[in-house]
PDB file of C-alpha atoms in Angstrom:
ATOM      1  CA  UNK P 636      -0.185   0.009   0.200  1.00 48.00           C
ATOM      2  CA  UNK P 637       0.906   3.499  -1.189  1.00 52.00           C
ATOM      3  CA  UNK P 638       2.522   6.113   1.442  1.00 52.00           C
ATOM      4  CA  UNK P 639       0.447   7.580   0.952  1.00 55.00           C
ATOM      5  CA  UNK P 640      -3.165   5.930   1.685  1.00 54.00           C
ATOM      6  CA  UNK P 641      -1.534   4.989   5.593  1.00 53.00           C
ATOM      7  CA  UNK P 642      -2.603   7.334   8.497  1.00 53.00           C
ATOM      8  CA  UNK P 643       0.192   8.523  10.541  1.00 56.00           C
ATOM      9  CA  UNK P 644       0.215   9.714  13.916  1.00 59.00           C
ATOM     10  CA  UNK P 645      -0.805  13.594  13.846  1.00 55.00           C
ATOM     11  CA  UNK P 646       2.515  14.366  16.229  1.00 55.00           C
ATOM     12  CA  UNK P 647       4.262  12.290  13.291  1.00 58.00           C
ATOM     13  CA  UNK P 648       3.793  15.700  11.478  1.00 58.00           C
ATOM     14  CA  UNK P 649       5.121  18.021  14.498  1.00 62.00           C
ATOM     15  CA  UNK P 650       8.245  19.409  15.298  1.00 61.00           C
ATOM     16  CA  UNK P 651      10.015  18.091  17.777  1.00 63.00           C
ATOM     17  CA  UNK P 652      10.230  20.028  20.677  1.00 72.00           C
ATOM     18  CA  UNK P 653      13.369  20.419  22.529  1.00 76.00           C
ATOM     19  CA  UNK P 654      13.865  21.541  26.371  1.00 76.00           C
ATOM     20  CA  UNK P 655      14.817  24.845  27.066  1.00 75.00           C
ATOM     21  CA  UNK P 656      18.361  25.657  27.406  1.00 78.00           C
ATOM     22  CA  UNK P 657      20.412  25.977  30.644  1.00 79.00           C
ATOM     23  CA  UNK P 658      23.012  28.396  30.597  1.00 81.00           C
ATOM     24  CA  UNK P 659      26.609  27.151  30.596  1.00 79.00           C
ATOM     25  CA  UNK P 660      28.372  27.918  34.195  1.00 81.00           C
ATOM     26  CA  UNK P 661      27.655  29.278  37.801  1.00 89.00           C
ATOM     27  CA  UNK P 662      23.944  29.688  37.651  1.00 92.00           C
ATOM     28  CA  UNK P 663      24.932  32.760  40.012  1.00 95.00           C
ATOM     29  CA  UNK P 664      22.179  35.384  40.890  1.00 96.00           C
ATOM     30  CA  UNK P 665      21.444  37.946  43.553  1.00 95.00           C
ATOM     31  CA  UNK P 666      18.947  37.753  45.807  1.00 95.00           C
ATOM     32  CA  UNK P 667      15.908  39.707  43.890  1.00 94.00           C
ATOM     33  CA  UNK P 668      16.515  37.316  41.139  1.00 95.00           C
ATOM     34  CA  UNK P 669      16.061  33.530  43.241  1.00 97.00           C
ATOM     35  CA  UNK P 670      13.151  35.651  44.344  1.00 97.00           C
ATOM     36  CA  UNK P 671      12.031  36.016  40.716  1.00 96.00           C
ATOM     37  CA  UNK P 672      13.042  32.568  39.979  1.00 96.00           C
ATOM     38  CA  UNK P 673      11.223  31.143  42.776  1.00 97.00           C
ATOM     39  CA  UNK P 674       7.908  33.159  41.939  1.00 97.00           C
ATOM     40  CA  UNK P 675       7.838  31.778  38.498  1.00 96.00           C
ATOM     41  CA  UNK P 676       8.333  28.219  39.413  1.00 97.00           C
ATOM     42  CA  UNK P 677       5.044  28.943  41.567  1.00 97.00           C
ATOM     43  CA  UNK P 678       3.045  30.304  38.433  1.00 97.00           C
ATOM     44  CA  UNK P 679       4.069  27.505  35.892  1.00 95.00           C
ATOM     45  CA  UNK P 680       3.023  25.092  38.495  1.00 95.00           C
ATOM     46  CA  UNK P 681      -0.422  26.763  39.634  1.00 95.00           C
ATOM     47  CA  UNK P 682      -0.932  27.198  35.411  1.00 94.00           C
ATOM     48  CA  UNK P 683       0.164  23.539  35.286  1.00 93.00           C
ATOM     49  CA  UNK P 684      -2.672  22.148  37.454  1.00 93.00           C
ATOM     50  CA  UNK P 685      -5.136  24.271  35.865  1.00 94.00           C
ATOM     51  CA  UNK P 686      -4.558  23.977  32.593  1.00 91.00           C
ATOM     52  CA  UNK P 687      -6.699  20.960  30.460  1.00 91.00           C
ATOM     53  CA  UNK P 688      -5.895  20.746  27.124  1.00 91.00           C
ATOM     54  CA  UNK P 689      -2.649  18.329  27.047  1.00 89.00           C
ATOM     55  CA  UNK P 690      -0.261  20.215  24.475  1.00 89.00           C
ATOM     56  CA  UNK P 691      -0.536  23.508  26.541  1.00 92.00           C
ATOM     57  CA  UNK P 692       0.332  21.381  29.426  1.00 92.00           C
ATOM     58  CA  UNK P 693       3.849  19.861  28.174  1.00 91.00           C
ATOM     59  CA  UNK P 694       4.628  23.116  27.282  1.00 93.00           C
ATOM     60  CA  UNK P 695       4.026  24.002  30.542  1.00 94.00           C
ATOM     61  CA  UNK P 696       5.526  21.138  32.418  1.00 93.00           C
ATOM     62  CA  UNK P 697       8.238  21.530  29.720  1.00 93.00           C
ATOM     63  CA  UNK P 698       8.924  25.084  31.247  1.00 94.00           C
ATOM     64  CA  UNK P 699       9.056  24.002  34.596  1.00 95.00           C
ATOM     65  CA  UNK P 700      11.496  22.170  33.988  1.00 94.00           C
ATOM     66  CA  UNK P 701      13.859  24.772  32.837  1.00 94.00           C
ATOM     67  CA  UNK P 702      12.514  27.015  35.963  1.00 95.00           C
ATOM     68  CA  UNK P 703      13.426  23.869  38.983  1.00 95.00           C
ATOM     69  CA  UNK P 704      16.341  23.398  37.212  1.00 95.00           C
ATOM     70  CA  UNK P 705      17.181  27.130  37.856  1.00 95.00           C
ATOM     71  CA  UNK P 706      16.101  26.985  41.341  1.00 96.00           C
ATOM     72  CA  UNK P 707      17.970  24.377  42.582  1.00 95.00           C
ATOM     73  CA  UNK P 708      20.627  25.264  41.339  1.00 95.00           C
ATOM     74  CA  UNK P 709      20.794  28.995  41.998  1.00 96.00           C
ATOM     75  CA  UNK P 710      23.520  30.472  44.324  1.00 96.00           C
ATOM     76  CA  UNK P 711      23.105  34.192  44.805  1.00 96.00           C
ATOM     77  CA  UNK P 712      26.907  35.546  44.596  1.00 95.00           C
ATOM     78  CA  UNK P 713      28.911  36.135  46.864  1.00 93.00           C
ATOM     79  CA  UNK P 714      29.042  40.008  48.148  1.00 90.00           C
ATOM     80  CA  UNK P 715      31.806  41.977  45.228  1.00 92.00           C
ATOM     81  CA  UNK P 716      34.427  43.803  47.349  1.00 92.00           C
ATOM     82  CA  UNK P 717      33.371  47.496  48.667  1.00 92.00           C
ATOM     83  CA  UNK P 718      33.836  49.744  45.031  1.00 93.00           C
ATOM     84  CA  UNK P 719      34.423  46.711  43.214  1.00 96.00           C
ATOM     85  CA  UNK P 720      32.132  45.857  40.286  1.00 97.00           C
ATOM     86  CA  UNK P 721      30.056  42.360  40.617  1.00 96.00           C
ATOM     87  CA  UNK P 722      27.135  40.594  40.380  1.00 96.00           C
ATOM     88  CA  UNK P 723      25.061  43.031  42.279  1.00 95.00           C
ATOM     89  CA  UNK P 724      26.540  46.169  41.278  1.00 96.00           C
ATOM     90  CA  UNK P 725      25.538  48.933  38.975  1.00 97.00           C
ATOM     91  CA  UNK P 726      27.940  50.722  37.079  1.00 97.00           C
ATOM     92  CA  UNK P 727      28.199  53.621  35.146  1.00 98.00           C
ATOM     93  CA  UNK P 728      30.548  53.989  32.063  1.00 98.00           C
ATOM     94  CA  UNK P 729      32.044  55.623  29.540  1.00 97.00           C
ATOM     95  CA  UNK P 730      32.487  54.608  26.110  1.00 94.00           C
ATOM     96  CA  UNK P 731      32.925  56.252  22.936  1.00 91.00           C
ATOM     97  CA  UNK P 732      32.132  59.382  24.824  1.00 91.00           C
ATOM     98  CA  UNK P 733      28.644  57.731  25.832  1.00 96.00           C
ATOM     99  CA  UNK P 734      27.302  57.083  29.759  1.00 97.00           C
ATOM    100  CA  UNK P 735      25.734  53.812  30.214  1.00 97.00           C
ATOM    101  CA  UNK P 736      25.068  52.675  33.281  1.00 97.00           C
ATOM    102  CA  UNK P 737      23.383  49.269  34.471  1.00 97.00           C
ATOM    103  CA  UNK P 738      23.226  46.525  37.005  1.00 97.00           C
ATOM    104  CA  UNK P 739      24.490  43.185  36.726  1.00 97.00           C
ATOM    105  CA  UNK P 740      23.169  40.398  37.574  1.00 97.00           C
ATOM    106  CA  UNK P 741      21.943  36.474  36.707  1.00 95.00           C
ATOM    107  CA  UNK P 742      20.885  35.082  33.898  1.00 93.00           C
ATOM    108  CA  UNK P 743      16.918  34.966  33.991  1.00 93.00           C
ATOM    109  CA  UNK P 744      16.888  38.361  35.667  1.00 94.00           C
ATOM    110  CA  UNK P 745      18.482  40.139  32.728  1.00 95.00           C
ATOM    111  CA  UNK P 746      16.922  42.948  30.785  1.00 96.00           C
ATOM    112  CA  UNK P 747      19.151  45.097  28.578  1.00 95.00           C
ATOM    113  CA  UNK P 748      16.304  47.688  28.083  1.00 96.00           C
ATOM    114  CA  UNK P 749      15.778  47.543  31.708  1.00 97.00           C
ATOM    115  CA  UNK P 750      19.606  48.255  32.271  1.00 96.00           C
ATOM    116  CA  UNK P 751      20.098  44.912  33.474  1.00 97.00           C
ATOM    117  CA  UNK P 752      22.997  43.024  32.218  1.00 97.00           C
ATOM    118  CA  UNK P 753      23.905  39.010  32.632  1.00 96.00           C
ATOM    119  CA  UNK P 754      27.036  38.869  34.374  1.00 96.00           C
ATOM    120  CA  UNK P 755      28.355  36.603  31.284  1.00 94.00           C
ATOM    121  CA  UNK P 756      27.141  39.876  29.114  1.00 96.00           C
ATOM    122  CA  UNK P 757      30.488  40.747  27.440  1.00 96.00           C
ATOM    123  CA  UNK P 758      29.972  44.335  29.012  1.00 97.00           C
ATOM    124  CA  UNK P 759      29.455  43.130  32.550  1.00 97.00           C
ATOM    125  CA  UNK P 760      31.857  41.363  31.838  1.00 96.00           C
ATOM    126  CA  UNK P 761      34.662  43.269  31.075  1.00 97.00           C
ATOM    127  CA  UNK P 762      34.242  45.559  33.622  1.00 97.00           C
ATOM    128  CA  UNK P 763      33.808  43.109  36.756  1.00 96.00           C
ATOM    129  CA  UNK P 764      36.442  43.706  39.475  1.00 96.00           C
ATOM    130  CA  UNK P 765      37.290  46.751  38.193  1.00 97.00           C
ATOM    131  CA  UNK P 766      36.714  49.869  40.424  1.00 96.00           C
ATOM    132  CA  UNK P 767      35.650  53.899  39.612  1.00 96.00           C
ATOM    133  CA  UNK P 768      38.153  55.691  37.805  1.00 96.00           C
ATOM    134  CA  UNK P 769      39.679  52.258  36.475  1.00 97.00           C
ATOM    135  CA  UNK P 770      39.450  51.525  32.268  1.00 97.00           C
ATOM    136  CA  UNK P 771      38.803  48.585  30.783  1.00 97.00           C
ATOM    137  CA  UNK P 772      39.549  46.803  27.293  1.00 96.00           C
ATOM    138  CA  UNK P 773      36.314  45.969  25.677  1.00 95.00           C
ATOM    139  CA  UNK P 774      35.670  44.818  21.938  1.00 91.00           C
ATOM    140  CA  UNK P 775      39.359  44.204  21.216  1.00 93.00           C
ATOM    141  CA  UNK P 776      39.967  47.924  22.564  1.00 94.00           C
ATOM    142  CA  UNK P 777      42.221  48.710  25.028  1.00 94.00           C
ATOM    143  CA  UNK P 778      41.041  50.777  27.309  1.00 93.00           C
ATOM    144  CA  UNK P 779      38.127  51.850  25.600  1.00 95.00           C
ATOM    145  CA  UNK P 780      35.668  51.291  28.346  1.00 97.00           C
ATOM    146  CA  UNK P 781      36.086  54.024  31.673  1.00 97.00           C
ATOM    147  CA  UNK P 782      34.287  52.732  34.734  1.00 97.00           C
ATOM    148  CA  UNK P 783      32.936  56.275  36.298  1.00 97.00           C
ATOM    149  CA  UNK P 784      30.336  54.806  38.996  1.00 97.00           C
ATOM    150  CA  UNK P 785      30.296  51.714  41.488  1.00 97.00           C
ATOM    151  CA  UNK P 786      27.687  50.834  43.677  1.00 94.00           C
ATOM    152  CA  UNK P 787      27.138  47.862  45.897  1.00 87.00           C
ATOM    153  CA  UNK P 788      24.749  45.599  44.935  1.00 82.00           C
ATOM    154  CA  UNK P 789      20.816  46.579  46.589  1.00 69.00           C
ATOM    155  CA  UNK P 790      22.117  50.865  45.683  1.00 64.00           C
TER     156      UNK P 790
END
């Protein structure tokens, strides 16, 4: 019998659904970031319990696996030394004549549009460990970024 006349499972033609990728490396978070992750886990658990549609429940279960893993592996980042840029710090920099201010946070808390950069973002990596008045290399350029101000976590 021709393949054209056989009935295949509906799922056979669907795109495979992969797990959400877990960021590589340590899962450093701020206290706020840990609270946001815990809230997301609670939200997804509640949504999964209410959901009647099997496909929607599968998607919620996948998302819940990601956030549960992130919650289980989260470590509150050690506070940087006073005046030193690190996870949780609010940093003001000057590069190419433009001033930029951002807070260094964990992966899941990052929101560049809200000036929250993940500690693995190139600019955050460049300034971590620096203090106000220092210049750091960035984008292949020597001393391309001037660290103008560093405020500690919670500032």
